């Protein structure tokens, strides 16, 4: 098994360093994940493009009322579930209901909006939409579409966290 278990800010994570994206975990988001944890208390939280659930787990530990992890990759969401299990000794993580939503964010977010599902904290952390200069216009449009879709499920007074890793 090429997976390793490591600790970040007191939470344990499993990362597949051979088959995972980049290192198998996005270490550059450590401070942002901690900030989400500080914002999450009592909030219904949706983590979009959740990958292995880093933001989701921080939100749960931070006292989120519920956490939903949305990703197009079922294996990534299985890793998120494993990461929750690794931290089941934390009472807040253990108490927090964790829902897995598998599918494309551009299709699922509008479907959730039509179902009147609303969240108090929405995290948008998509993969890079641009890796070269000529991809920038399309990336800007995609980030805009994702932000509008995220706002469509954000409850009044909620918090939207938007990240970008385009180079």
XYZ file of N, CA, C and O in Angstrom:
668
model
N 0.851 -1.187 0.000
C 0.000 0.000 0.000
C 0.890 1.242 0.000
O 1.653 1.455 0.943
N 0.819 2.079 -1.028
C 1.667 3.272 -1.097
C 1.156 4.431 -0.239
O 1.725 5.518 -0.273
N 0.100 4.218 0.520
C -0.461 5.292 1.337
C 0.363 5.497 2.604
O 0.920 4.559 3.167
N 0.421 6.760 3.008
C 1.051 7.114 4.276
C 0.010 7.839 5.121
O -0.917 8.455 4.599
N 0.152 7.745 6.424
C -0.707 8.487 7.343
C 0.165 9.548 8.002
O 1.277 9.258 8.459
N -0.326 10.778 8.028
C 0.423 11.875 8.629
C -0.540 12.741 9.427
O -1.758 12.612 9.326
N 0.011 13.627 10.227
C -0.784 14.515 11.079
C -0.585 15.959 10.631
O 0.543 16.384 10.372
N -1.713 16.674 10.529
C -1.682 18.100 10.210
C -2.575 18.811 11.225
O -3.767 18.522 11.308
N -2.007 19.704 12.001
C -2.776 20.456 13.003
C -3.631 19.536 13.881
O -4.775 19.851 14.198
N -3.085 18.392 14.241
C -3.779 17.474 15.142
C -4.758 16.525 14.481
O -5.339 15.678 15.152
N -4.968 16.632 13.185
C -5.842 15.711 12.442
C -4.973 14.731 11.654
O -3.920 15.100 11.137
N -5.444 13.486 11.561
C -4.714 12.466 10.809
C -5.325 12.318 9.411
O -6.540 12.319 9.258
N -4.446 12.180 8.438
C -4.848 12.018 7.046
C -4.075 10.877 6.414
O -2.909 10.657 6.736
N -4.736 10.214 5.485
C -4.111 9.173 4.676
C -3.921 9.773 3.290
O -4.836 10.377 2.733
N -2.716 9.620 2.736
C -2.441 10.131 1.399
C -1.736 9.054 0.584
O -0.803 8.409 1.071
N -2.194 8.876 -0.633
C -1.570 7.946 -1.560
C -0.494 8.719 -2.316
O -0.786 9.455 -3.253
N 0.756 8.548 -1.896
C 1.842 9.351 -2.453
C 2.284 8.868 -3.834
O 3.054 9.552 -4.503
N 1.796 7.710 -4.269
C 2.154 7.197 -5.593
C 1.065 7.506 -6.611
O 1.325 8.041 -7.681
N -0.188 7.192 -6.289
C -1.283 7.368 -7.251
C -2.104 8.636 -7.023
O -2.933 8.989 -7.848
N -1.897 9.325 -5.898
C -2.684 10.518 -5.592
C -2.259 11.721 -6.416
O -1.211 11.722 -7.060
N -3.110 12.765 -6.389
C -2.778 14.008 -7.087
C -1.648 14.712 -6.333
O -1.656 14.782 -5.120
N -0.686 15.241 -7.074
C 0.491 15.902 -6.495
C 1.117 14.962 -5.466
O 1.540 13.880 -5.800
N 1.155 15.356 -4.197
C 1.710 14.494 -3.146
C 0.659 13.536 -2.605
O 0.932 12.785 -1.684
N -0.555 13.589 -3.135
C -1.664 12.846 -2.564
C -2.439 13.698 -1.574
O -3.456 13.283 -1.056
N -1.938 14.910 -1.311
C -2.596 15.812 -0.371
C -2.108 17.222 -0.683
O -0.932 17.414 -0.997
N -2.970 18.195 -0.597
C -2.618 19.564 -0.946
C -2.155 20.318 0.303
O -2.928 20.979 0.987
N -0.864 20.202 0.606
C -0.295 20.767 1.829
C -0.362 22.287 1.867
O -0.414 22.879 2.943
N -0.392 22.927 0.696
C -0.422 24.389 0.645
C -1.729 24.971 1.185
O -1.807 26.163 1.450
N -2.735 24.144 1.376
C -4.027 24.626 1.868
C -4.164 24.503 3.395
O -5.228 24.754 3.948
N -3.103 24.127 4.082
C -3.144 23.896 5.537
C -3.768 25.072 6.289
O -4.670 24.889 7.107
N -3.295 26.300 6.028
C -3.818 27.463 6.757
C -5.273 27.738 6.400
O -6.072 28.126 7.264
N -5.636 27.546 5.128
C -7.028 27.746 4.719
C -7.947 26.714 5.371
O -9.070 27.032 5.762
N -7.470 25.469 5.478
C -8.288 24.441 6.154
C -8.511 24.816 7.616
O -9.618 24.674 8.143
N -7.465 25.307 8.272
C -7.609 25.722 9.669
C -8.616 26.864 9.792
O -9.433 26.883 10.726
N -8.595 27.793 8.860
C -9.552 28.910 8.874
C -10.978 28.404 8.710
O -11.897 28.861 9.387
N -11.174 27.443 7.806
C -12.507 26.846 7.634
C -12.958 26.190 8.930
O -14.116 26.319 9.332
N -12.044 25.501 9.608
C -12.393 24.898 10.894
C -12.880 25.935 11.894
O -13.844 25.706 12.629
N -12.252 27.101 11.895
C -12.653 28.178 12.810
C -13.996 28.788 12.421
O -14.708 29.325 13.277
N -14.378 28.699 11.157
C -15.648 29.268 10.679
C -16.831 28.299 10.784
O -17.971 28.713 10.622
N -16.577 27.028 11.009
C -17.579 25.992 10.786
C -18.594 25.768 11.908
O -19.645 25.165 11.663
N -18.344 26.249 13.087
C -19.199 25.911 14.237
C -20.680 26.144 13.948
O -21.093 27.240 13.577
N -21.459 25.078 14.069
C -22.906 25.145 13.901
C -23.376 25.281 12.466
O -24.574 25.365 12.211
N -22.483 25.300 11.511
C -22.858 25.537 10.106
C -23.051 24.236 9.334
O -22.290 23.295 9.486
N -24.063 24.241 8.472
C -24.226 23.178 7.471
C -23.195 23.475 6.398
O -23.236 24.537 5.780
N -22.271 22.540 6.187
C -21.101 22.799 5.356
C -21.106 21.923 4.108
O -21.388 20.732 4.187
N -20.754 22.531 2.973
C -20.595 21.813 1.712
C -19.187 22.067 1.204
O -18.786 23.209 0.993
N -18.425 20.997 1.004
C -17.073 21.069 0.464
C -17.125 20.572 -0.977
O -17.338 19.389 -1.226
N -16.962 21.490 -1.929
C -17.069 21.188 -3.359
C -15.673 20.926 -3.920
O -14.750 21.700 -3.667
N -15.549 19.866 -4.700
C -14.247 19.381 -5.177
C -13.436 18.964 -3.950
O -12.282 19.354 -3.757
N -14.059 18.148 -3.142
C -13.560 17.786 -1.819
C -12.301 16.935 -1.825
O -11.598 16.880 -0.818
N -12.049 16.236 -2.919
C -10.920 15.317 -3.011
C -10.933 14.385 -1.795
O -11.923 13.679 -1.579
N -9.907 14.377 -0.964
C -9.857 13.437 0.160
C -10.420 14.017 1.454
O -10.232 13.453 2.524
N -11.140 15.138 1.348
C -11.911 15.647 2.479
C -11.176 16.494 3.489
O -11.633 16.614 4.622
N -10.083 17.124 3.108
C -9.353 17.954 4.064
C -10.206 19.055 4.678
O -10.326 19.155 5.898
N -10.828 19.877 3.831
C -11.694 20.943 4.360
C -12.870 20.348 5.130
O -13.294 20.892 6.155
N -13.398 19.242 4.674
C -14.537 18.589 5.339
C -14.186 18.180 6.762
O -14.958 18.407 7.705
N -13.026 17.571 6.916
C -12.614 17.089 8.232
C -12.361 18.242 9.190
O -12.757 18.193 10.359
N -11.728 19.300 8.718
C -11.521 20.481 9.562
C -12.864 21.087 9.981
O -13.030 21.519 11.130
N -13.816 21.144 9.054
C -15.138 21.689 9.390
C -15.812 20.835 10.454
O -16.394 21.360 11.406
N -15.735 19.526 10.305
C -16.328 18.626 11.305
C -15.693 18.846 12.669
O -16.394 18.992 13.675
N -14.371 18.886 12.709
C -13.700 19.115 14.000
C -14.051 20.486 14.558
O -14.113 20.681 15.778
N -14.308 21.451 13.673
C -14.663 22.797 14.110
C -16.091 22.929 14.611
O -16.510 24.017 14.996
N -16.844 21.837 14.588
C -18.207 21.862 15.134
C -19.299 22.074 14.112
O -20.408 22.499 14.467
N -19.030 21.787 12.836
C -20.075 21.922 11.820
C -21.290 21.083 12.196
O -21.153 19.993 12.764
N -22.470 21.599 11.880
C -23.702 20.845 12.144
C -23.750 19.610 11.255
O -24.138 18.515 11.706
N -23.385 19.768 9.993
C -23.296 18.679 9.020
C -22.187 19.024 8.036
O -21.851 20.192 7.869
N -21.669 18.000 7.380
C -20.694 18.205 6.320
C -21.073 17.319 5.139
O -21.334 16.128 5.312
N -21.104 17.917 3.958
C -21.283 17.163 2.714
C -20.026 17.374 1.881
O -19.579 18.504 1.697
N -19.456 16.264 1.408
C -18.273 16.311 0.547
C -18.693 15.931 -0.859
O -19.213 14.839 -1.078
N -18.464 16.838 -1.816
C -18.853 16.628 -3.205
C -17.591 16.511 -4.055
O -16.720 17.373 -3.994
N -17.503 15.445 -4.847
C -16.381 15.280 -5.757
C -16.797 14.388 -6.905
O -17.664 13.524 -6.745
N -16.176 14.559 -8.053
C -16.457 13.732 -9.222
C -15.851 12.333 -9.058
O -16.294 11.385 -9.695
N -14.865 12.195 -8.182
C -14.136 10.941 -8.008
C -14.634 10.140 -6.808
O -14.433 10.543 -5.656
N -15.232 8.994 -7.070
C -15.656 8.103 -5.989
C -14.456 7.617 -5.168
O -14.546 7.558 -3.933
N -13.314 7.272 -5.787
C -12.156 6.879 -4.973
C -11.666 7.992 -4.045
O -11.253 7.732 -2.909
N -11.704 9.234 -4.508
C -11.307 10.349 -3.648
C -12.244 10.460 -2.453
O -11.807 10.665 -1.316
N -13.545 10.303 -2.691
C -14.511 10.369 -1.585
C -14.345 9.186 -0.636
O -14.558 9.331 0.575
N -13.936 8.034 -1.154
C -13.632 6.897 -0.276
C -12.459 7.257 0.638
O -12.448 6.901 1.824
N -11.478 7.983 0.097
C -10.373 8.464 0.929
C -10.868 9.448 1.981
O -10.405 9.440 3.124
N -11.816 10.314 1.618
C -12.389 11.245 2.591
C -13.053 10.471 3.732
O -12.866 10.804 4.911
N -13.786 9.445 3.382
C -14.444 8.622 4.410
C -13.395 7.955 5.301
O -13.560 7.877 6.524
N -12.305 7.474 4.705
C -11.217 6.866 5.498
C -10.580 7.901 6.419
O -10.238 7.605 7.567
N -10.435 9.140 5.929
C -9.865 10.181 6.779
C -10.778 10.517 7.956
O -10.303 10.759 9.064
N -12.085 10.493 7.727
C -13.017 10.684 8.846
C -12.846 9.548 9.855
O -12.819 9.778 11.064
N -12.722 8.321 9.371
C -12.560 7.163 10.264
C -11.259 7.264 11.057
O -11.223 6.888 12.240
N -10.202 7.774 10.433
C -8.923 7.937 11.140
C -9.045 8.894 12.325
O -8.224 8.851 13.243
N -10.032 9.768 12.290
C -10.194 10.799 13.317
C -11.447 10.595 14.165
O -11.897 11.517 14.843
N -11.980 9.393 14.157
C -13.218 9.107 14.890
C -13.055 9.225 16.401
O -14.051 9.283 17.122
N -11.815 9.291 16.874
C -11.602 9.478 18.314
C -11.886 10.911 18.746
O -12.044 11.179 19.936
N -12.000 11.831 17.796
C -12.344 13.220 18.113
C -13.860 13.314 18.233
O -14.578 12.991 17.283
N -14.382 13.738 19.392
C -15.845 13.761 19.589
C -16.594 14.600 18.551
O -17.670 14.207 18.102
N -16.043 15.738 18.143
C -16.735 16.588 17.169
C -16.795 15.904 15.808
O -17.831 15.948 15.129
N -15.723 15.257 15.401
C -15.711 14.532 14.129
C -16.703 13.377 14.188
O -17.478 13.160 13.246
N -16.693 12.652 15.282
C -17.592 11.495 15.447
C -19.065 11.911 15.400
O -19.899 11.229 14.841
N -19.379 13.065 15.970
C -20.773 13.542 16.021
C -21.271 14.093 14.698
O -22.480 14.126 14.446
N -20.379 14.574 13.857
C -20.783 15.309 12.661
C -21.231 14.362 11.549
O -20.439 13.561 11.055
N -22.486 14.474 11.119
C -22.920 13.677 9.971
C -22.131 14.079 8.724
O -21.963 15.264 8.444
N -21.625 13.074 7.994
C -20.811 13.321 6.800
C -21.467 12.635 5.612
O -21.558 11.414 5.568
N -21.904 13.429 4.653
C -22.581 12.934 3.453
C -21.615 12.998 2.268
O -20.916 13.987 2.088
N -21.599 11.942 1.456
C -20.775 11.913 0.255
C -21.657 12.129 -0.959
O -22.679 11.459 -1.120
N -21.270 13.069 -1.826
C -22.008 13.380 -3.050
C -21.061 13.192 -4.226
O -20.114 13.968 -4.395
N -21.297 12.161 -5.019
C -20.412 11.862 -6.148
C -21.002 12.419 -7.432
O -22.129 12.089 -7.794
N -20.233 13.260 -8.117
C -20.673 13.797 -9.394
C -19.961 15.086 -9.720
O -19.185 15.620 -8.923
N -20.224 15.578 -10.908
C -19.629 16.805 -11.396
C -20.260 18.013 -10.700
O -21.487 18.155 -10.687
N -19.429 18.872 -10.141
C -19.927 20.033 -9.400
C -20.806 20.934 -10.254
O -21.798 21.478 -9.767
N -20.471 21.077 -11.542
C -21.245 21.954 -12.422
C -22.655 21.409 -12.663
O -23.559 22.164 -13.000
N -22.872 20.119 -12.468
C -24.207 19.527 -12.594
C -24.877 19.381 -11.234
O -26.083 19.640 -11.100
N -24.120 18.970 -10.217
C -24.723 18.700 -8.908
C -25.133 19.963 -8.159
O -26.164 19.957 -7.479
N -24.338 21.026 -8.256
C -24.708 22.244 -7.521
C -26.057 22.797 -7.983
O -26.914 23.089 -7.137
N -26.317 22.932 -9.284
C -27.648 23.386 -9.701
C -28.756 22.409 -9.275
O -29.858 22.837 -8.927
N -28.465 21.110 -9.278
C -29.465 20.130 -8.835
C -29.774 20.317 -7.353
O -30.938 20.274 -6.940
N -28.740 20.555 -6.544
C -28.961 20.815 -5.117
C -29.767 22.092 -4.926
O -30.651 22.161 -4.066
N -29.485 23.117 -5.722
C -30.231 24.379 -5.634
C -31.700 24.152 -5.972
O -32.585 24.677 -5.281
N -31.957 23.363 -7.022
C -33.355 23.072 -7.397
C -34.093 22.314 -6.298
O -35.302 22.453 -6.141
N -33.336 21.511 -5.530
C -33.924 20.773 -4.404
C -34.033 21.643 -3.157
O -34.417 21.162 -2.092
N -33.673 22.915 -3.281
C -33.681 23.880 -2.166
C -32.743 23.487 -1.036
O -32.979 23.847 0.119
N -31.675 22.770 -1.363
C -30.644 22.468 -0.361
C -29.797 23.715 -0.183
O -29.327 24.310 -1.149
N -29.622 24.125 1.052
C -28.832 25.305 1.359
C -27.806 24.968 2.430
O -28.061 24.155 3.323
N -26.668 25.634 2.338
C -25.558 25.412 3.260
C -25.094 26.754 3.795
O -25.133 27.763 3.097
N -24.649 26.752 5.042
C -24.193 27.980 5.691
C -22.724 28.283 5.390
O -22.266 29.402 5.570
N -21.998 27.258 4.962
C -20.590 27.394 4.614
C -20.353 26.546 3.368
O -20.594 25.336 3.384
N -19.931 27.185 2.281
C -19.659 26.491 1.026
C -18.198 26.729 0.670
O -17.753 27.885 0.593
N -17.447 25.640 0.479
C -16.043 25.711 0.106
C -15.910 25.242 -1.335
O -16.350 24.145 -1.675
N -15.319 26.075 -2.174
C -15.066 25.739 -3.576
C -13.559 25.631 -3.755
O -12.849 26.631 -3.665
N -13.063 24.437 -3.984
C -11.625 24.220 -4.134
C -11.364 23.327 -5.348
O -10.928 22.190 -5.217
N -11.647 23.863 -6.552
C -11.540 23.040 -7.765
C -10.094 22.778 -8.174
O -9.179 23.476 -7.735
N -9.917 21.796 -9.044
C -8.586 21.588 -9.621
C -8.239 22.769 -10.529
O -9.091 23.607 -10.821
N -7.010 22.806 -10.970
C -6.562 23.896 -11.847
C -7.390 23.921 -13.126
O -7.521 22.913 -13.805
N -7.956 25.063 -13.437
C -8.674 25.244 -14.693
C -7.752 25.805 -15.774
O -8.119 25.831 -16.943
N -6.568 26.299 -15.381
C -5.603 26.823 -16.349
C -4.203 26.407 -15.931
O -3.802 26.629 -14.791
N -3.494 25.814 -16.859
C -2.095 25.464 -16.623
C -1.172 26.203 -17.593
O 0.033 26.191 -17.428
N -1.793 26.860 -18.583
C -1.040 27.638 -19.570
C -1.767 28.958 -19.799
O -2.976 29.059 -19.598
N -1.034 29.970 -20.239
C -1.582 31.308 -20.440
C -2.811 31.307 -21.360
O -3.786 32.001 -21.097
N -2.790 30.505 -22.425
C -3.914 30.539 -23.371
C -5.175 29.883 -22.798
O -6.244 29.989 -23.393
N -5.072 29.257 -21.640
C -6.242 28.657 -20.986
C -6.914 29.617 -20.005
O -7.975 29.303 -19.460
N -6.319 30.770 -19.768
C -6.817 31.713 -18.753
C -8.250 32.180 -19.027
O -9.086 32.155 -18.115
N -8.611 32.604 -20.233
C -9.993 33.059 -20.438
C -11.035 31.970 -20.098
O -12.037 32.258 -19.447
N -10.790 30.755 -20.522
C -11.707 29.665 -20.193
C -11.747 29.384 -18.699
O -12.800 29.087 -18.143
N -10.581 29.492 -18.047
C -10.512 29.270 -16.604
C -11.305 30.320 -15.842
O -12.053 30.000 -14.914
N -11.165 31.572 -16.251
C -11.914 32.651 -15.587
C -13.415 32.397 -15.714
O -14.166 32.545 -14.744
N -13.839 31.984 -16.883
C -15.263 31.675 -17.085
C -15.689 30.507 -16.207
O -16.762 30.537 -15.587
N -14.854 29.472 -16.105
C -15.197 28.306 -15.287
C -15.261 28.662 -13.805
O -16.173 28.229 -13.087
N -14.299 29.463 -13.325
C -14.343 29.897 -11.923
C -15.605 30.709 -11.653
O -16.234 30.566 -10.600
N -15.991 31.549 -12.604
C -17.218 32.332 -12.451
C -18.454 31.445 -12.382
O -19.325 31.651 -11.536
N -18.527 30.463 -13.288
C -19.663 29.521 -13.275
C -19.726 28.757 -11.953
O -20.804 28.573 -11.391
N -18.563 28.319 -11.462
C -18.541 27.571 -10.208
C -18.957 28.457 -9.041
O -19.729 28.031 -8.167
N -18.471 29.688 -9.017
C -18.844 30.611 -7.937
C -20.342 30.884 -7.947
O -20.997 30.869 -6.887
N -20.917 31.102 -9.125
C -22.377 31.329 -9.206
C -23.144 30.096 -8.732
O -24.138 30.214 -8.010
N -22.667 28.918 -9.112
C -23.338 27.685 -8.678
C -23.218 27.510 -7.168
O -24.171 27.090 -6.503
N -22.057 27.851 -6.610
C -21.875 27.777 -5.158
C -22.778 28.754 -4.425
O -23.363 28.426 -3.394
N -22.915 29.957 -4.972
C -23.812 30.948 -4.367
C -25.265 30.475 -4.423
O -26.066 30.838 -3.560
N -25.589 29.645 -5.410
C -26.949 29.128 -5.542
C -27.363 28.187 -4.421
O -28.550 27.961 -4.227
N -26.388 27.638 -3.691
C -26.723 26.755 -2.563
C -26.325 27.373 -1.222
O -26.456 26.742 -0.177
N -25.858 28.613 -1.252
C -25.443 29.291 -0.026
C -26.660 29.911 0.659
O -27.424 30.657 0.040
N -26.827 29.610 1.928
C -27.933 30.162 2.710
C -27.687 31.656 2.944
O -26.526 32.107 2.981
N -28.763 32.437 3.114
C -28.581 33.860 3.445
C -27.684 34.008 4.669
O -27.839 33.287 5.654
N -26.725 34.920 4.587
C -25.808 35.134 5.692
C -24.686 34.117 5.765
O -23.863 34.165 6.681
N -24.630 33.215 4.793
C -23.599 32.175 4.794
C -22.252 32.696 4.333
O -22.101 33.849 3.940
N -21.274 31.811 4.392
C -19.900 32.143 4.031
C -19.479 31.279 2.840
O -19.638 30.057 2.853
N -18.937 31.944 1.812
C -18.414 31.254 0.629
C -16.890 31.360 0.683
O -16.337 32.456 0.785
N -16.225 30.219 0.614
C -14.762 30.159 0.563
C -14.403 29.670 -0.832
O -14.838 28.600 -1.233
N -13.635 30.469 -1.582
C -13.275 30.099 -2.955
C -11.754 30.045 -3.077
O -11.057 30.982 -2.680
N -11.262 28.950 -3.631
C -9.831 28.738 -3.828
C -9.556 28.550 -5.307
O -10.413 28.127 -6.064
N -8.318 28.821 -5.700
C -7.876 28.595 -7.073
C -6.447 28.086 -7.043
O -5.618 28.598 -6.300
N -6.170 27.072 -7.850
C -4.787 26.589 -7.934
C -4.273 26.664 -9.359
O -3.328 25.981 -9.718
N -4.892 27.493 -10.179
C -4.411 27.653 -11.550
C -3.059 28.352 -11.549
O -2.800 29.237 -10.740
N -2.208 27.918 -12.463
C -0.873 28.505 -12.500
C -0.779 29.622 -13.520
O -1.670 29.908 -14.243
